[in-house]
mmCIF file of C-alpha atoms in Angstrom:
data_model
loop_
_atom_site.group_PDB
_atom_site.id
_atom_site.type_symbol
_atom_site.label_atom_id
_atom_site.label_comp_id
_atom_site.label_asym_id
_atom_site.label_seq_id
_atom_site.Cartn_x
_atom_site.Cartn_y
_atom_site.Cartn_z
ATOM 1 C CA MET A 7 50.307 70.103 115.584
ATOM 2 C CA GLU A 8 50.237 73.521 117.256
ATOM 3 C CA ILE A 9 48.928 76.739 115.812
ATOM 4 C CA PRO A 10 48.796 78.990 118.883
ATOM 5 C CA ARG A 11 48.050 82.672 118.677
ATOM 6 C CA LYS A 12 51.516 84.234 119.149
ATOM 7 C CA GLY A 13 53.481 87.343 118.339
ATOM 8 C CA ARG A 14 51.685 90.532 117.500
ATOM 9 C CA PRO A 15 47.914 90.898 117.912
ATOM 10 C CA ASN A 16 45.855 89.161 115.224
ATOM 11 C CA THR A 17 48.768 87.025 114.007
ATOM 12 C CA TRP A 18 49.335 83.270 114.061
ATOM 13 C CA GLY A 19 52.462 81.247 114.647
ATOM 14 C CA VAL A 20 53.260 77.643 113.779
ATOM 15 C CA ARG A 21 55.952 75.218 114.969
ATOM 16 C CA THR A 22 57.263 72.034 113.446
ATOM 17 C CA PRO A 23 56.429 68.681 115.013
ATOM 18 C CA LEU A 24 59.132 67.032 117.112
ATOM 19 C CA HIS A 25 61.671 65.556 114.673
ATOM 20 C CA PHE A 26 65.290 64.363 114.516
ATOM 21 C CA ASN A 27 67.972 66.904 113.552
ATOM 22 C CA LYS A 28 70.934 65.208 111.855
ATOM 23 C CA ALA A 29 73.159 68.260 112.388
ATOM 24 C CA THR A 30 72.843 68.202 116.182
ATOM 25 C CA GLY A 31 71.897 64.562 116.773
ATOM 26 C CA ARG A 32 68.902 65.643 118.846
ATOM 27 C CA ARG A 33 65.159 65.685 118.508
ATOM 28 C CA GLU A 34 63.809 69.206 118.226
ATOM 29 C CA ARG A 35 61.046 71.469 117.105
ATOM 30 C CA TYR A 36 61.233 75.106 116.091
ATOM 31 C CA TRP A 37 59.120 77.973 114.858
ATOM 32 C CA ILE A 38 58.417 78.046 111.139
ATOM 33 C CA GLY A 39 56.888 81.486 111.493
ATOM 34 C CA ARG A 40 55.179 83.629 114.105
ATOM 35 C CA GLU A 41 53.340 86.342 112.194
ATOM 36 C CA TYR A 42 50.969 84.719 109.711
ATOM 37 C CA PRO A 43 47.889 86.905 109.196
ATOM 38 C CA THR A 44 45.405 84.008 109.418
ATOM 39 C CA LYS A 45 45.180 80.507 110.832
ATOM 40 C CA THR A 46 44.767 79.209 107.284
ATOM 41 C CA ALA A 47 48.078 80.764 106.225
ATOM 42 C CA ALA A 48 49.811 79.194 109.227
ATOM 43 C CA GLU A 49 48.371 75.774 108.419
ATOM 44 C CA LYS A 50 49.493 76.153 104.800
ATOM 45 C CA ALA A 51 53.057 76.916 105.943
ATOM 46 C CA LEU A 52 53.037 73.813 108.141
ATOM 47 C CA ARG A 53 51.796 71.617 105.272
ATOM 48 C CA LYS A 54 54.582 72.981 103.061
ATOM 49 C CA TRP A 55 57.153 72.176 105.761
ATOM 50 C CA HIS A 56 55.887 68.570 105.928
ATOM 51 C CA THR A 57 56.065 68.271 102.127
ATOM 52 C CA ASP A 58 59.597 69.685 101.963
ATOM 53 C CA HIS A 59 60.745 67.609 104.934
ATOM 54 C CA ASP A 60 59.462 64.373 103.387
ATOM 55 C CA ALA A 61 61.175 65.285 100.110
ATOM 56 C CA GLY A 62 64.486 65.954 101.866
ATOM 57 C CA LYS A 63 64.425 69.678 101.042
ATOM 58 C CA VAL A 64 64.560 70.905 104.631
ATOM 59 C CA ALA A 65 68.117 71.440 105.796
ATOM 60 C CA SER A 66 69.149 70.261 109.251
ATOM 61 C CA ARG A 67 69.201 73.283 111.533
ATOM 62 C CA SER A 68 72.506 74.107 113.134
ATOM 63 C CA ASP A 69 73.775 76.637 115.663
ATOM 64 C CA MET A 70 76.757 77.399 113.430
ATOM 65 C CA LYS A 71 77.339 81.122 112.975
ATOM 66 C CA LEU A 72 77.811 82.660 109.551
ATOM 67 C CA GLY A 73 81.325 83.778 110.504
ATOM 68 C CA ASP A 74 82.325 80.221 111.451
ATOM 69 C CA TRP A 75 80.908 78.877 108.197
ATOM 70 C CA LEU A 76 82.814 81.489 106.178
ATOM 71 C CA ASP A 77 86.046 80.398 107.888
ATOM 72 C CA LYS A 78 85.369 76.763 107.054
ATOM 73 C CA TRP A 79 84.353 77.550 103.492
ATOM 74 C CA LEU A 80 87.422 79.694 102.918
ATOM 75 C CA ALA A 81 89.768 77.041 104.328
ATOM 76 C CA ASN A 82 88.431 74.535 101.793
ATOM 77 C CA HIS A 83 88.235 76.998 98.907
ATOM 78 C CA ARG A 84 90.255 75.812 95.913
ATOM 79 C CA LYS A 85 91.391 79.087 94.400
ATOM 80 C CA GLU A 86 94.680 80.863 93.825
ATOM 81 C CA GLY A 87 96.369 82.185 96.942
ATOM 82 C CA THR A 88 95.829 85.792 95.875
ATOM 83 C CA THR A 89 92.109 85.148 95.362
ATOM 84 C CA VAL A 90 91.707 83.543 98.773
ATOM 85 C CA ALA A 91 93.651 86.407 100.377
ATOM 86 C CA GLY A 92 91.289 88.910 98.771
ATOM 87 C CA TYR A 93 88.263 86.966 100.001
ATOM 88 C CA GLU A 94 89.690 86.750 103.524
ATOM 89 C CA THR A 95 90.216 90.502 103.692
ATOM 90 C CA LYS A 96 86.653 91.327 102.662
ATOM 91 C CA ILE A 97 85.193 88.709 104.998
ATOM 92 C CA ARG A 98 87.254 89.961 107.934
ATOM 93 C CA LEU A 99 86.665 93.679 107.363
ATOM 94 C CA HIS A 100 83.194 93.944 105.873
ATOM 95 C CA ILE A 101 81.141 90.819 106.603
ATOM 96 C CA LYS A 102 82.076 89.415 110.000
ATOM 97 C CA PRO A 103 81.868 92.682 111.966
ATOM 98 C CA HIS A 104 78.251 93.162 110.875
ATOM 99 C CA ILE A 105 76.626 89.737 110.402
ATOM 100 C CA GLY A 106 79.293 87.210 111.376
ATOM 101 C CA GLY A 107 77.438 86.415 114.602
ATOM 102 C CA VAL A 108 74.131 85.617 112.890
ATOM 103 C CA LYS A 109 73.202 81.936 112.780
ATOM 104 C CA LEU A 110 73.733 80.501 109.322
ATOM 105 C CA SER A 111 70.180 79.138 109.315
ATOM 106 C CA GLU A 112 68.802 82.600 110.113
ATOM 107 C CA VAL A 113 70.545 84.532 107.350
ATOM 108 C CA THR A 114 67.914 85.846 104.922
ATOM 109 C CA ASP A 115 67.931 87.984 101.812
ATOM 110 C CA ASP A 116 66.855 90.878 104.049
ATOM 111 C CA THR A 117 69.928 90.270 106.213
ATOM 112 C CA LEU A 118 72.127 90.584 103.151
ATOM 113 C CA ASP A 119 70.277 93.584 101.754
ATOM 114 C CA ASP A 120 70.690 95.418 105.062
ATOM 115 C CA LEU A 121 74.421 94.654 104.963
ATOM 116 C CA TYR A 122 74.788 95.952 101.393
ATOM 117 C CA ARG A 123 72.954 99.189 102.142
ATOM 118 C CA LEU A 124 75.056 99.645 105.298
ATOM 119 C CA LEU A 125 78.318 99.221 103.388
ATOM 120 C CA GLU A 126 77.125 101.667 100.725
ATOM 121 C CA THR A 127 76.253 104.407 103.201
ATOM 122 C CA VAL A 128 78.450 104.139 106.318
ATOM 123 C CA PRO A 129 82.028 105.533 106.174
ATOM 124 C CA CYS A 130 84.596 102.754 106.002
ATOM 125 C CA PRO A 131 87.961 103.196 107.800
ATOM 126 C CA THR A 132 89.732 101.056 105.188
ATOM 127 C CA ASN A 133 88.337 103.141 102.322
ATOM 128 C CA LYS A 134 89.680 106.540 103.402
ATOM 129 C CA GLY A 135 86.588 107.175 105.470
ATOM 130 C CA LYS A 136 84.225 106.801 102.521
ATOM 131 C CA PRO A 137 81.497 104.157 102.036
ATOM 132 C CA LEU A 138 82.336 101.228 99.807
ATOM 133 C CA GLY A 139 81.610 101.594 96.122
ATOM 134 C CA ALA A 140 79.037 99.565 94.237
ATOM 135 C CA LYS A 141 81.701 97.323 92.675
ATOM 136 C CA SER A 142 83.193 96.416 96.055
ATOM 137 C CA VAL A 143 79.764 95.681 97.544
ATOM 138 C CA ARG A 144 78.932 93.520 94.527
ATOM 139 C CA HIS A 145 82.134 91.558 95.079
ATOM 140 C CA ILE A 146 81.173 91.021 98.726
ATOM 141 C CA HIS A 147 77.796 89.737 97.509
ATOM 142 C CA ASN A 148 79.555 87.292 95.167
ATOM 143 C CA ILE A 149 81.639 85.963 98.074
ATOM 144 C CA LEU A 150 78.544 85.480 100.229
ATOM 145 C CA SER A 151 76.667 83.877 97.366
ATOM 146 C CA GLY A 152 79.425 81.321 96.869
ATOM 147 C CA ALA A 153 79.770 80.562 100.573
ATOM 148 C CA LEU A 154 76.033 80.282 101.221
ATOM 149 C CA GLY A 155 75.551 78.211 98.080
ATOM 150 C CA ALA A 156 78.084 75.714 99.425
ATOM 151 C CA ALA A 157 75.921 75.287 102.543
ATOM 152 C CA VAL A 158 72.933 74.099 100.466
ATOM 153 C CA PRO A 159 71.314 71.659 101.132
ATOM 154 C CA LYS A 160 73.222 70.254 104.104
ATOM 155 C CA LEU A 161 72.936 73.277 106.389
ATOM 156 C CA ILE A 162 70.375 75.575 104.759
ATOM 157 C CA PRO A 163 67.570 74.732 102.320
ATOM 158 C CA ALA A 164 68.227 77.555 99.856
ATOM 159 C CA ASN A 165 70.746 80.274 99.122
ATOM 160 C CA PRO A 166 69.412 83.610 100.440
ATOM 161 C CA ALA A 167 71.874 85.493 98.228
ATOM 162 C CA ALA A 168 69.893 84.339 95.190
ATOM 163 C CA THR A 169 67.036 86.675 96.118
ATOM 164 C CA ALA A 170 69.112 89.501 97.627
ATOM 165 C CA HIS A 171 69.583 92.842 95.902
ATOM 166 C CA PRO A 172 73.262 93.775 95.487
ATOM 167 C CA PRO A 173 74.309 96.779 93.370
ATOM 168 C CA THR A 174 73.406 96.324 89.715
ATOM 169 C CA ALA A 175 75.724 96.480 86.723
ATOM 170 C CA ARG A 176 74.227 99.875 85.841
ATOM 171 C CA GLN A 177 75.017 101.240 89.313
ATOM 172 C CA ILE A 178 78.568 99.926 89.037
ATOM 173 C CA ARG A 179 79.059 101.549 85.615
ATOM 174 C CA ALA A 180 77.681 104.844 86.930
ATOM 175 C CA GLN A 181 80.452 104.951 89.544
ATOM 176 C CA GLU A 182 83.295 103.977 87.237
ATOM 177 C CA GLN A 183 85.871 106.702 86.790
ATOM 178 C CA ARG A 184 86.642 107.893 83.300
ATOM 179 C CA TYR A 185 90.369 108.110 82.691
ATOM 180 C CA PRO A 186 91.866 110.157 79.837
ATOM 181 C CA THR A 187 93.696 108.223 77.143
ATOM 182 C CA VAL A 188 96.643 109.253 74.999
ATOM 183 C CA ASP A 189 96.542 109.336 71.202
ATOM 184 C CA ASP A 190 99.163 107.947 68.817
ATOM 185 C CA ASP A 191 101.186 111.178 68.674
ATOM 186 C CA GLN A 192 101.303 111.444 72.460
ATOM 187 C CA THR A 193 102.326 107.803 72.740
ATOM 188 C CA GLY A 194 105.094 108.327 70.199
ATOM 189 C CA ARG A 195 106.461 111.361 72.056
ATOM 190 C CA PHE A 196 106.330 109.478 75.359
ATOM 191 C CA LEU A 197 108.220 106.473 73.994
ATOM 192 C CA GLY A 198 110.743 108.814 72.398
ATOM 193 C CA SER A 199 111.416 110.366 75.794
ATOM 194 C CA VAL A 200 111.862 107.054 77.628
ATOM 195 C CA TRP A 201 114.386 105.926 75.015
ATOM 196 C CA GLU A 202 116.403 109.162 75.201
ATOM 197 C CA PRO A 203 119.690 108.793 77.162
ATOM 198 C CA CYS A 204 119.952 111.057 80.188
ATOM 199 C CA GLY A 205 123.351 112.491 79.175
ATOM 200 C CA ASN A 206 125.035 111.573 82.444
ATOM 201 C CA ARG A 207 128.747 110.819 82.095
ATOM 202 C CA ALA A 208 128.109 107.291 83.372
ATOM 203 C CA CYS A 209 125.435 106.757 80.729
ATOM 204 C CA ASP A 210 126.664 105.048 77.581
ATOM 205 C CA GLY A 211 123.279 105.093 75.850
ATOM 206 C CA GLY A 212 122.740 101.404 76.521
ATOM 207 C CA LEU A 213 120.100 99.541 78.504
ATOM 208 C CA ALA A 214 122.546 98.890 81.332
ATOM 209 C CA HIS A 215 122.109 102.441 82.589
ATOM 210 C CA HIS A 216 119.173 103.151 84.868
ATOM 211 C CA CYS A 217 117.745 105.869 82.623
ATOM 212 C CA LEU A 218 116.914 103.346 79.859
ATOM 213 C CA ARG A 219 116.380 100.257 81.989
ATOM 214 C CA ASP A 220 112.577 100.386 81.804
ATOM 215 C CA ALA A 221 112.307 101.584 78.198
ATOM 216 C CA PRO A 222 111.610 98.090 76.762
ATOM 217 C CA LEU A 223 108.905 97.525 79.394
ATOM 218 C CA TRP A 224 107.148 100.807 78.545
ATOM 219 C CA THR A 225 107.357 99.899 74.863
ATOM 220 C CA VAL A 226 105.652 96.564 75.520
ATOM 221 C CA TYR A 227 102.952 98.275 77.575
ATOM 222 C CA ALA A 228 102.212 100.833 74.866
ATOM 223 C CA SER A 229 102.438 98.425 71.926
ATOM 224 C CA THR A 230 100.427 95.493 73.253
ATOM 225 C CA GLY A 231 97.958 96.825 75.827
ATOM 226 C CA VAL A 232 98.701 93.940 78.201
ATOM 227 C CA ARG A 233 98.264 94.336 81.945
ATOM 228 C CA ARG A 234 101.260 95.349 84.020
ATOM 229 C CA SER A 235 101.276 91.955 85.752
ATOM 230 C CA GLU A 236 101.264 90.173 82.382
ATOM 231 C CA ALA A 237 104.156 92.196 80.988
ATOM 232 C CA LEU A 238 106.230 91.633 84.121
ATOM 233 C CA GLY A 239 105.490 87.893 83.935
ATOM 234 C CA MET A 240 106.625 87.395 80.313
ATOM 235 C CA LYS A 241 109.145 84.595 79.848
ATOM 236 C CA TRP A 242 111.690 84.230 77.050
ATOM 237 C CA SER A 243 110.624 80.634 76.547
ATOM 238 C CA LEU A 244 107.125 81.821 75.594
ATOM 239 C CA VAL A 245 108.312 84.298 72.949
ATOM 240 C CA LYS A 246 107.920 82.848 69.426
ATOM 241 C CA TRP A 247 110.437 84.883 67.468
ATOM 242 C CA ASP A 248 109.609 83.463 64.038
ATOM 243 C CA GLU A 249 105.854 83.887 64.494
ATOM 244 C CA GLY A 250 106.021 87.316 66.124
ATOM 245 C CA SER A 251 103.868 86.099 69.009
ATOM 246 C CA ILE A 252 104.074 85.961 72.798
ATOM 247 C CA GLU A 253 102.222 83.567 75.077
ATOM 248 C CA LEU A 254 100.901 85.175 78.239
ATOM 249 C CA GLY A 255 101.420 82.295 80.629
ATOM 250 C CA TRP A 256 102.556 84.016 83.820
ATOM 251 C CA VAL A 257 101.871 87.119 85.903
ATOM 252 C CA VAL A 258 103.612 88.867 88.772
ATOM 253 C CA VAL A 259 101.216 89.406 91.692
ATOM 254 C CA GLU A 260 101.546 91.181 95.007
ATOM 255 C CA GLU A 261 101.233 89.072 98.143
ATOM 256 C CA GLY A 262 101.625 90.964 101.379
ATOM 257 C CA ASN A 263 104.942 92.806 101.270
ATOM 258 C CA THR A 264 106.420 90.807 98.426
ATOM 259 C CA TYR A 265 105.730 89.724 94.846
ATOM 260 C CA ARG A 266 105.286 86.283 93.354
ATOM 261 C CA LEU A 267 105.311 84.817 89.862
ATOM 262 C CA ARG A 268 102.325 82.565 89.221
ATOM 263 C CA LYS A 269 100.425 81.013 86.350
ATOM 264 C CA LEU A 270 98.094 83.383 84.560
ATOM 265 C CA THR A 271 95.262 80.983 83.832
ATOM 266 C CA LYS A 272 93.376 79.756 86.889
ATOM 267 C CA ASP A 273 91.251 77.029 85.332
ATOM 268 C CA GLY A 274 93.730 75.122 83.197
ATOM 269 C CA ASP A 275 92.902 76.906 79.939
ATOM 270 C CA ASP A 276 95.468 77.372 77.188
ATOM 271 C CA ASN A 277 97.703 80.417 77.433
ATOM 272 C CA ALA A 278 96.512 83.615 75.780
ATOM 273 C CA VAL A 279 98.591 84.624 72.747
ATOM 274 C CA ILE A 280 99.303 88.135 71.469
ATOM 275 C CA TYR A 281 100.882 89.021 68.119
ATOM 276 C CA VAL A 282 103.271 91.968 67.843
ATOM 277 C CA ASP A 283 105.067 93.663 64.966
ATOM 278 C CA GLN A 284 108.767 93.304 64.245
ATOM 279 C CA SER A 285 109.711 96.568 65.973
ATOM 280 C CA VAL A 286 108.521 95.168 69.309
ATOM 281 C CA MET A 287 110.363 91.911 68.712
ATOM 282 C CA ASN A 288 113.526 93.898 68.008
ATOM 283 C CA VAL A 289 113.119 95.718 71.332
ATOM 284 C CA LEU A 290 112.799 92.398 73.156
ATOM 285 C CA LYS A 291 115.935 91.069 71.497
#
């Protein structure tokens, strides 16, 4: 056991005894800490390491970088393609350039906090030269939390994201934009305008003409409040004409330069169902 006087003046450092590292297949020892204020504190840290090591709570140290672990985690991530694509973009643009080269075993809550504060204050080229908002930084925290949690306990003993300080829900709400909403009269006038034929000689007042082509879609939007992707993903087979209901089983999502139809529910839950009045059903017919 070594407790040499190391680091800054009047501080103590302590190293582990020589032990076998399953991750590297080699015997090793490393510093537990170098700046304990007293010899007693250093000895206490060493006793805790022995206790955790005997209980199997000390992860095998590895030279793997955080960026490499994120790549591996993402490759094995069982999520929808659009979700994985969103994760990959944030990892590539906002995580790897700043802390991707840090060893996985050396990532701490302070490392993550420094990253979050950096993203909140430094102009971001992909965000029109403005820092990222609280919601985006929180999402980056959620990605890191999931990836680091998957490394416990094989590669790291605990998830440092659990004690990090990402933006709070209150900070996110404070940055949310308030959008004006239309009342019933405004909605009625708008729908009246989208159903009004353009008067062109080629227009026969039917849905075949381009001026009225999207009128049923706008009616569904206004009458049901569904998301755009949900309305675009509606299928005739999921419309229950007698019940006046529609199952929301599919959505249209953007992937790169194209669009794809995919299942709405990600976890195998039953489809959501909305009920509409007869006027909407007549529009769909």
